CSV table of C-alpha atoms (C1' of nucleotides) in Angstrom, one decimal:
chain,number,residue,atom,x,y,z
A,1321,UNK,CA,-0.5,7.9,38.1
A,1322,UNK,CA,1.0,5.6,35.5
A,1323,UNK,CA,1.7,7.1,32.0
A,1324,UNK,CA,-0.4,5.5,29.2
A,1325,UNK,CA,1.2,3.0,27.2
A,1326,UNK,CA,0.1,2.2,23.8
A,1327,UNK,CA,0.3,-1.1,22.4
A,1328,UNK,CA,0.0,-0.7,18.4
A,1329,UNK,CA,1.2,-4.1,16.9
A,1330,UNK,CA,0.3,-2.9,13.7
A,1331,UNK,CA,2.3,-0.4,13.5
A,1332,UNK,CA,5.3,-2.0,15.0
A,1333,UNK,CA,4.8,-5.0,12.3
A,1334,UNK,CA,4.8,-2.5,9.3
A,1335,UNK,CA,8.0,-1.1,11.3
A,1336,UNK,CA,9.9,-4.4,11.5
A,1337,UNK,CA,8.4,-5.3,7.5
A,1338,UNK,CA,10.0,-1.4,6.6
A,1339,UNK,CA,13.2,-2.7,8.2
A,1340,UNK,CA,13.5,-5.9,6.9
A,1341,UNK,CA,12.5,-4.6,3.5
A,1342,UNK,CA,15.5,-2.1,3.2
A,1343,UNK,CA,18.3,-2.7,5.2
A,1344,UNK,CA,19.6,-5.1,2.5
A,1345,UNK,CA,18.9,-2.2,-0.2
A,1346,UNK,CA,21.0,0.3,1.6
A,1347,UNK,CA,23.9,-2.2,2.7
A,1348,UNK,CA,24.2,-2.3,-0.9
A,1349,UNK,CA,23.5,1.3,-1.7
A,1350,UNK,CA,26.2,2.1,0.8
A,1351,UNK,CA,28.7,-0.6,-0.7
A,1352,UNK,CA,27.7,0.9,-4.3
A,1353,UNK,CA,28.9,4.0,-3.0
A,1354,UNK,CA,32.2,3.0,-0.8
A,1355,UNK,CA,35.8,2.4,-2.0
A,1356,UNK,CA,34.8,-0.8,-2.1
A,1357,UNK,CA,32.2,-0.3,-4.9
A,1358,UNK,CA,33.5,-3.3,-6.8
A,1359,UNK,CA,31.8,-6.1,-4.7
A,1360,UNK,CA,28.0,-6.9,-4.4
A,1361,UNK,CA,26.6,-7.0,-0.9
A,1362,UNK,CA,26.3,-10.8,-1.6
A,1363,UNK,CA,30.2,-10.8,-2.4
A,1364,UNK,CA,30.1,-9.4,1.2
A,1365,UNK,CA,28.5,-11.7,2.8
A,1366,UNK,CA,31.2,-14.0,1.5
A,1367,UNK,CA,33.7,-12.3,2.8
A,1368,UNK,CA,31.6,-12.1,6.1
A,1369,UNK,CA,31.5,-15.9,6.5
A,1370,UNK,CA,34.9,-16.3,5.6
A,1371,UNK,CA,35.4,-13.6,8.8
A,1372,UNK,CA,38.7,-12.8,10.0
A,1373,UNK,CA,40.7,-15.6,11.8
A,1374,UNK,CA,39.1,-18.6,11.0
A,1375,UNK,CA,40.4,-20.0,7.7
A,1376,UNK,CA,37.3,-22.4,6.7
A,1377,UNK,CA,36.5,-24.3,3.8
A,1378,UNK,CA,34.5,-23.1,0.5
A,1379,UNK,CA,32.0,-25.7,1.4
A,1380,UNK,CA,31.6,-24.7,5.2
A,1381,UNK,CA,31.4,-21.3,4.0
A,1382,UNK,CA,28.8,-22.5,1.1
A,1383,UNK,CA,26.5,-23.7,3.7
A,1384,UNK,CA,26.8,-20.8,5.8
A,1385,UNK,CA,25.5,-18.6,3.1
A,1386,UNK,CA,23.1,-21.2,0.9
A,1387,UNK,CA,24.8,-21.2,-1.9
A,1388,UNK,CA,25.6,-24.4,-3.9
A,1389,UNK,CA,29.1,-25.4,-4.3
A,1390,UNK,CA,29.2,-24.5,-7.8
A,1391,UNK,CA,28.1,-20.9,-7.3
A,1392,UNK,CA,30.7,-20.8,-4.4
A,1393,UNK,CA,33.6,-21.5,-6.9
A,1394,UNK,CA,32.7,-18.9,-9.3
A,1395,UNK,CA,31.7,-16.8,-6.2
A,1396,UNK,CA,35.4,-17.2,-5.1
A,1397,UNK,CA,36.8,-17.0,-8.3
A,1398,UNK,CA,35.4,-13.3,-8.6
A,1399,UNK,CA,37.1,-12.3,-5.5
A,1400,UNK,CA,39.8,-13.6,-5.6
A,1401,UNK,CA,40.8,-11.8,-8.8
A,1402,UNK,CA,39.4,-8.6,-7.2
A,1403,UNK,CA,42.0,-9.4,-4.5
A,1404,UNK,CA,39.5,-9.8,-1.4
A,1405,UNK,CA,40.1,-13.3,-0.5
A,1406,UNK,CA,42.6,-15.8,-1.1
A,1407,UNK,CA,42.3,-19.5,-1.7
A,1408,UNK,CA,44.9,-21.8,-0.4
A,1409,UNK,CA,44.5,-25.7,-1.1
A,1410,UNK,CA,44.9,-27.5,2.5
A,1411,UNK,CA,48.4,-29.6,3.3
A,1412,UNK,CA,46.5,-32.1,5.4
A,1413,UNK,CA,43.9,-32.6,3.0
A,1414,UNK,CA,45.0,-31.6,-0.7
A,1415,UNK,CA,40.8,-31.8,-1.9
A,1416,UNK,CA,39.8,-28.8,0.8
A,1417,UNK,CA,40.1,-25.0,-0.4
A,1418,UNK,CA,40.7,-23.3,2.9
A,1419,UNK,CA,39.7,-19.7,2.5
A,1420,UNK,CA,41.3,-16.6,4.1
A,1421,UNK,CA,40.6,-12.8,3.9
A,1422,UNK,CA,44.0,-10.7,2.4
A,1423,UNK,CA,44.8,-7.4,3.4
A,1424,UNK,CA,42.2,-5.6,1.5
A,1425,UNK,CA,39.4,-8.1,2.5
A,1426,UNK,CA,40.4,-7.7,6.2
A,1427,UNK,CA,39.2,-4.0,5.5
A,1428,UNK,CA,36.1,-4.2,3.6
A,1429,UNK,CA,35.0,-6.8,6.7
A,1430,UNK,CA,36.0,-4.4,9.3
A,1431,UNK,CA,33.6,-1.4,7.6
A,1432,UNK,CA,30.7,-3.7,7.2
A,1433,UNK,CA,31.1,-4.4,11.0
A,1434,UNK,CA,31.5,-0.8,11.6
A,1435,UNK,CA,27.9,-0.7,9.5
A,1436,UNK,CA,26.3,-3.1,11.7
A,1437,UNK,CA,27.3,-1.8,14.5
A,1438,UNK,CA,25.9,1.9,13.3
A,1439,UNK,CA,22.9,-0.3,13.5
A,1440,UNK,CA,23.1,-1.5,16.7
A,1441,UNK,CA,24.1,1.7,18.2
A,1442,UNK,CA,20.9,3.6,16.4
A,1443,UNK,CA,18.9,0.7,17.6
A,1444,UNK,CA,19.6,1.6,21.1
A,1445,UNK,CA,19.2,5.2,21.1
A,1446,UNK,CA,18.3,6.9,24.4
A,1447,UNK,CA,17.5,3.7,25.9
A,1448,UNK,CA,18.2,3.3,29.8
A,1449,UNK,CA,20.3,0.0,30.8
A,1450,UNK,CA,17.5,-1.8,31.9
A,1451,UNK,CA,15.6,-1.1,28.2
A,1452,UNK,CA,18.5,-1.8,26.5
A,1453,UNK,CA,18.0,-5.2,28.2
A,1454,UNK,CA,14.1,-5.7,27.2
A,1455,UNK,CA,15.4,-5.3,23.5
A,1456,UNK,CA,18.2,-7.5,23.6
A,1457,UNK,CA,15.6,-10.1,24.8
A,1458,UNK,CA,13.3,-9.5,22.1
A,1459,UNK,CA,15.6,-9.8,19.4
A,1460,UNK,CA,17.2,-12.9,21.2
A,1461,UNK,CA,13.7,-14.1,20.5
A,1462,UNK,CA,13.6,-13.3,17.3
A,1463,UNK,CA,16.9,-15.2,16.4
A,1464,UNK,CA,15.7,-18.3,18.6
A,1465,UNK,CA,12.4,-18.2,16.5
A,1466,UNK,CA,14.2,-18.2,13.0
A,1467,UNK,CA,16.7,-21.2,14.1
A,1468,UNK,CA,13.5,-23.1,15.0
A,1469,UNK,CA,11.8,-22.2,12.0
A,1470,UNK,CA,15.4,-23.6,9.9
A,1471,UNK,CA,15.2,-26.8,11.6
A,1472,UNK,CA,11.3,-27.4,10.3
B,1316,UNK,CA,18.2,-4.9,45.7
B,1317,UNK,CA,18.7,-4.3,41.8
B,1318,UNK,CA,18.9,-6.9,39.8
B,1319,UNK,CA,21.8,-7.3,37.7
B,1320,UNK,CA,21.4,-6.4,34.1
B,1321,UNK,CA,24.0,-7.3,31.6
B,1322,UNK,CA,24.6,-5.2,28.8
B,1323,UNK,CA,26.3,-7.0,25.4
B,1324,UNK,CA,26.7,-5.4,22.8
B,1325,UNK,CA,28.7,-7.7,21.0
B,1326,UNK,CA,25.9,-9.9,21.5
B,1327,UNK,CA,23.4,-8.0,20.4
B,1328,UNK,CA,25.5,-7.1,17.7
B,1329,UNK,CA,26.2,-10.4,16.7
B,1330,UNK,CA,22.1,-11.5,17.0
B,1331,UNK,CA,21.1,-8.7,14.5
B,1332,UNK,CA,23.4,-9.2,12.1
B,1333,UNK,CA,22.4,-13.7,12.4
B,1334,UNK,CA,18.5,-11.7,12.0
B,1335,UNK,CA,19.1,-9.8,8.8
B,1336,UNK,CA,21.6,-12.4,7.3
B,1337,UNK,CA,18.7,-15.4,8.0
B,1338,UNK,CA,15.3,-13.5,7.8
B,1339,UNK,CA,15.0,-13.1,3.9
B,1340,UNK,CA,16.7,-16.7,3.5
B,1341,UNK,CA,14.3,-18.3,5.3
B,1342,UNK,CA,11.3,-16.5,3.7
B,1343,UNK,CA,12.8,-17.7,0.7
B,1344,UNK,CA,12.7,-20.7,1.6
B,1345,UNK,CA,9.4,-21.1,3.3
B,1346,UNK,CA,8.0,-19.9,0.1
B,1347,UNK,CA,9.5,-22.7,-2.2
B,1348,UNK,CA,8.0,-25.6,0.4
B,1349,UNK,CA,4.4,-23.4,0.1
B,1350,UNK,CA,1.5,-23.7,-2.1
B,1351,UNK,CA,3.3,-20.9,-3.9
B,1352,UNK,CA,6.5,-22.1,-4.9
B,1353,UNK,CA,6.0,-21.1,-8.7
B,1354,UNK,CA,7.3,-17.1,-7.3
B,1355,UNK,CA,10.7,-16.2,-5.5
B,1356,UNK,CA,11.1,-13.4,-2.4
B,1357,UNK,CA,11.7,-10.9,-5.2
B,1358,UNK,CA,8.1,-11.8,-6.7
B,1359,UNK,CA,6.4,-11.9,-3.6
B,1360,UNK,CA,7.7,-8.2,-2.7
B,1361,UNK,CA,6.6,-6.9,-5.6
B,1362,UNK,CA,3.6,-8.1,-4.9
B,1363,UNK,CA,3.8,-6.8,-1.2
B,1364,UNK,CA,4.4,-3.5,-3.0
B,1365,UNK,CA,1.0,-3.7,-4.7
B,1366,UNK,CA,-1.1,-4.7,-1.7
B,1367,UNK,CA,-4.5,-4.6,-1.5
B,1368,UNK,CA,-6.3,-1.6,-2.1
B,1369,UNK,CA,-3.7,0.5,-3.8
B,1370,UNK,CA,-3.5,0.8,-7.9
B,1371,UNK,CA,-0.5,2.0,-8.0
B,1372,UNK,CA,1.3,2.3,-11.8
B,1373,UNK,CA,4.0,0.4,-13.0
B,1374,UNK,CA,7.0,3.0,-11.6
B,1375,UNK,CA,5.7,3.5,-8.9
B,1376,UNK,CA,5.9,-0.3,-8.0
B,1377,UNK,CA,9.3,0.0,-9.8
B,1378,UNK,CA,10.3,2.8,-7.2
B,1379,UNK,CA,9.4,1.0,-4.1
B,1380,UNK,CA,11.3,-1.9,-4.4
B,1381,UNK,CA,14.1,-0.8,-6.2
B,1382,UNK,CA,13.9,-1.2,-9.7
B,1383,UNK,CA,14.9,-0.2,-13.0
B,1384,UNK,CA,11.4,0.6,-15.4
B,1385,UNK,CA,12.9,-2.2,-17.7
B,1386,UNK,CA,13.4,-5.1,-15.2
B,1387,UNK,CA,9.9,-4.0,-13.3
B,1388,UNK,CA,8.1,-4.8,-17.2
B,1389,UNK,CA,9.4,-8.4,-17.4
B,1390,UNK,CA,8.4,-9.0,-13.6
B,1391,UNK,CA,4.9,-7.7,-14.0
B,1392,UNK,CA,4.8,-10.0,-17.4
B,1393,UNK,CA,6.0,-13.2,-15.2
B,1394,UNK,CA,3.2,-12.5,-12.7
B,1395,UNK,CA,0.8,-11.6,-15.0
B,1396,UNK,CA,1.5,-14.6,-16.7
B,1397,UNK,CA,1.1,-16.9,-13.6
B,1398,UNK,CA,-1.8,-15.2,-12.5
B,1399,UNK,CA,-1.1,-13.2,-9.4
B,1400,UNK,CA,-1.0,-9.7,-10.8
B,1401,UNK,CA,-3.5,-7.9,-13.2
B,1402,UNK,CA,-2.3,-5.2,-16.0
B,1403,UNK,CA,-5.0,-2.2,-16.5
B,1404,UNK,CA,-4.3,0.8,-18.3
B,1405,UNK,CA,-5.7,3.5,-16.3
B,1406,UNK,CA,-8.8,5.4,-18.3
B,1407,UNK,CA,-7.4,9.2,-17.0
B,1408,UNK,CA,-3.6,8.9,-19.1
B,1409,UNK,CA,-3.3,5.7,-21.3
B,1410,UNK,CA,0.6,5.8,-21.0
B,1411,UNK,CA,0.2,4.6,-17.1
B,1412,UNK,CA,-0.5,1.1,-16.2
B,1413,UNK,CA,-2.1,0.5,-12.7
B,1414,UNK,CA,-1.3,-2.6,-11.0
B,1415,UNK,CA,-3.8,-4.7,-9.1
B,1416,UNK,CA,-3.9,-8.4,-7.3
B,1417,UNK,CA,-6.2,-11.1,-8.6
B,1418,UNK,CA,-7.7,-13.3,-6.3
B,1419,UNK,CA,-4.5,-15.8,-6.3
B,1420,UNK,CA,-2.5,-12.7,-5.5
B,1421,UNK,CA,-4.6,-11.7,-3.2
B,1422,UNK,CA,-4.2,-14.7,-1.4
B,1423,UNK,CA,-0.4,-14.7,-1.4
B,1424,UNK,CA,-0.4,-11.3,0.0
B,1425,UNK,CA,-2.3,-12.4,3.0
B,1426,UNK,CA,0.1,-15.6,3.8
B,1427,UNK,CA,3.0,-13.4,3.5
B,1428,UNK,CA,1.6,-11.0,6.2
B,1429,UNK,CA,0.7,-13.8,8.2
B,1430,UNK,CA,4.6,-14.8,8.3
B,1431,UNK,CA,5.8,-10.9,9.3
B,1432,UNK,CA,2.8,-11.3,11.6
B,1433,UNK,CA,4.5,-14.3,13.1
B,1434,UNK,CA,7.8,-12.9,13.4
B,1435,UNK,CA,6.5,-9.9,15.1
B,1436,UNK,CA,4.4,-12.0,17.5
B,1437,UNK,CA,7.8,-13.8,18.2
B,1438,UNK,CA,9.8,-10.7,18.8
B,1439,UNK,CA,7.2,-9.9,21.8
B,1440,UNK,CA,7.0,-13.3,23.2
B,1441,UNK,CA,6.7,-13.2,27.1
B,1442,UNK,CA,7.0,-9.4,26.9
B,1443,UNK,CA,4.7,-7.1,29.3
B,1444,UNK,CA,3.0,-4.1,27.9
B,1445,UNK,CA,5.4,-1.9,29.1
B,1446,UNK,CA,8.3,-4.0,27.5
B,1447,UNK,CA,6.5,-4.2,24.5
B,1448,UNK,CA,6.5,-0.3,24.5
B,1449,UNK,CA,10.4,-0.4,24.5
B,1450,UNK,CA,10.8,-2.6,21.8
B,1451,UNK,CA,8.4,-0.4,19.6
B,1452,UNK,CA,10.7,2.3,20.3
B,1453,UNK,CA,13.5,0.5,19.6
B,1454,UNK,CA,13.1,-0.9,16.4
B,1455,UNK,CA,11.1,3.2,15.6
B,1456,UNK,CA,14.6,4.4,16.0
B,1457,UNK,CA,15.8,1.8,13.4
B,1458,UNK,CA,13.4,2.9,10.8
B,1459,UNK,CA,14.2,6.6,11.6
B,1460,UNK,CA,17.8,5.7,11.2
B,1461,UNK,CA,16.8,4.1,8.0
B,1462,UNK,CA,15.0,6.7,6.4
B,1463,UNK,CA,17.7,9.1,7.6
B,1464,UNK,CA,20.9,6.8,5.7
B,1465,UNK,CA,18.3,6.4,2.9
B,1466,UNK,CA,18.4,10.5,1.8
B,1467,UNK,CA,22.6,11.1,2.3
C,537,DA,C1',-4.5,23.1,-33.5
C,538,DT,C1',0.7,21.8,-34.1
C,539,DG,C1',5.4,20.8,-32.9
C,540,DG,C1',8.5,19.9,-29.5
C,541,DT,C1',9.3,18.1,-24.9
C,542,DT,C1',8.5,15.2,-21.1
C,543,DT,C1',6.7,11.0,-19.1
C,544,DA,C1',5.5,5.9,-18.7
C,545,DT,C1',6.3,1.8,-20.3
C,546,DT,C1',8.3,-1.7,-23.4
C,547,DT,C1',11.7,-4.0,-26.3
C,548,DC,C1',16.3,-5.4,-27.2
C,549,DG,C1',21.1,-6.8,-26.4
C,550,DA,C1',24.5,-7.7,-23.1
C,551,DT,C1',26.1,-9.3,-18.6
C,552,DA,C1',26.1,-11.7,-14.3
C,553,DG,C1',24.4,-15.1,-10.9
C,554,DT,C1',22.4,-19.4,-10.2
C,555,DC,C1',21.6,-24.4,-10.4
C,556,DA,C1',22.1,-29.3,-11.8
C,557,DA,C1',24.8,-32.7,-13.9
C,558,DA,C1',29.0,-34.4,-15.3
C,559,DC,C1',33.8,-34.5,-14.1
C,560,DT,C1',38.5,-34.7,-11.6
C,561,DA,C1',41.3,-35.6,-7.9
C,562,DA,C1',42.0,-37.0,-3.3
C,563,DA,C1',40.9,-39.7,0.8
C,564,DT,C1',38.8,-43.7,2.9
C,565,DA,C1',36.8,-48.3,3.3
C,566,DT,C1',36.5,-53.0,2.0
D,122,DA,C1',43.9,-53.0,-5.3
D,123,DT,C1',39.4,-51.5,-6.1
D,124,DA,C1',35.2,-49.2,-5.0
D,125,DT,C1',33.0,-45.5,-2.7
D,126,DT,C1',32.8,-41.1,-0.8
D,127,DT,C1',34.0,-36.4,-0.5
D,128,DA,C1',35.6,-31.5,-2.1
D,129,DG,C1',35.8,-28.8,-5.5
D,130,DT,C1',35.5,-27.4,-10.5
D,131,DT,C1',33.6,-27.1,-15.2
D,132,DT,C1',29.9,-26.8,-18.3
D,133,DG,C1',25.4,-25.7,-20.2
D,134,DA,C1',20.9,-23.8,-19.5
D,135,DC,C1',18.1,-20.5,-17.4
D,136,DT,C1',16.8,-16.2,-15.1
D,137,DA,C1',17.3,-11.5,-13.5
D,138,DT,C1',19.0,-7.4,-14.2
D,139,DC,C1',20.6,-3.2,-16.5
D,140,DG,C1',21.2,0.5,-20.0
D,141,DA,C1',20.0,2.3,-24.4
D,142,DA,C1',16.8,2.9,-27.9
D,143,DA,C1',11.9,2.6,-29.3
D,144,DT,C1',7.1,3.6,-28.8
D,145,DA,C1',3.2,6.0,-27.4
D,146,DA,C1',0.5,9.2,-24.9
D,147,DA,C1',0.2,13.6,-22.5
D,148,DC,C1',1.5,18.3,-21.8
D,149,DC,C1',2.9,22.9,-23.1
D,150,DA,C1',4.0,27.0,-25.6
D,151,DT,C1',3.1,29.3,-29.3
DNA sequence: ATGGTTTATTTCGATAGTCAAACTAAATAT
DNA sequence: ATATTTAGTTTGACTATCGAAATAAACCAT
């Protein structure tokens, strides 16, 4: 006898609107209330693009989080005074800022892994391996939908 | 013979975060190439948090998505101004003013569920009922995580 | 009923984030 | 060499937000 299984879109789309709707609200709650209460969730996601080994360029990262390069140099300015990032001009090409996390940004990017991975985790809870592949799908989906979407 | 099912986490990971970090860009942006490109994602929640059938006053609004009393005024002004909102005092305690869509708003509100509709639709694509059923619990557990980070 | 307190919203002043346009400096092409 | 393109910065205008003070209505205790 199979065990009935309900299909409620509805409820699973005012489920996905509830998450979409707050996760950035507590990311910043939980930033407000961190050590590292000095920095904006935006400021994070700065510091996110910038990520750990890579050393890019304030316009690479621009594009990465859609801001305009003029809102990324005031965007760096603030955190580099707050001591997150660092800016250092490129040898090979004396125009290019090439960005890199310092000490302190290294650990504000490692927690906000650690709270995406919270999310991740909680995302999977009592799921069996073969579930936790189903949802991986889905939201494979979901990511494959949204880069179609950017590219019109 | 099993099939074999490969779990990532790291990719999973990695796919969520590229969800959140895109989702309310794109929405953003989908809304400036619309009909409606006179409001921005912050309008259009507010009016989310209106809805249809509701009334609710001014704080309450304010409370949903996050806002001080002061800043929720000057966004109800804004809308009211461009039409998608309506002010009315309420008859049973003056000091309260209930919040309701006009037409125009009305008609927002019903495009912006038809995008969440979308996503949602794309989040199932080529899933089988019982699939669908683990994705439901799935992103449940998210919202229950949510709710739980949300008081302490 | 009246005075004091609470509640709902608004107004005001200050601050921060954003963009577009003009600008500087460096690299590349003609 | 000179012109063009590219990377980033500066500037000025605009918008969103907040906190504090103001307004106004409702509630409550006497």
């Amino acid at each position: 006898m199979n065990e009935k299984v309900t299909i409620d879109f509805e409820t699973l789309n005012s489920d996905l609107v509830d998450v979409f709707n707050n996760v950035m609200w507590i990311e910043e709650a939980a930033l407000k209330q961190s050590y590292f209460s000095d920095i904006t969730l935006k400021d994070m996601h700065t510091i996110d693009a910038i990520s750990m080994y890579s050393e890019k360029s304030a316009s690479q990262v621009a594009k990465i989080i859609h801001l305009t390069p003029s809102a990324m140099t005031t965007a760096i300015d603030k955190l580099v005074e707050k001591g997150y990032i660092e800016r250092r001009r490129s040898n090979t090409d004396r125009r290019v800022v090439r960005l890199g996390l310092t000490h302190k940004g290294r650990v504000v990017y490692r927690a906000h892994q650690g709270f995406h991975r919270d999310l991740t985790h909680n995302l999977l809870r009592d799921m069996q391996p073969t579930e936790i592949e189903v949802v991986q799908r889905a939201i494979h989906n979901l990511v494959r939908y949204l880069a179609n979407v950017i590219k019109h």
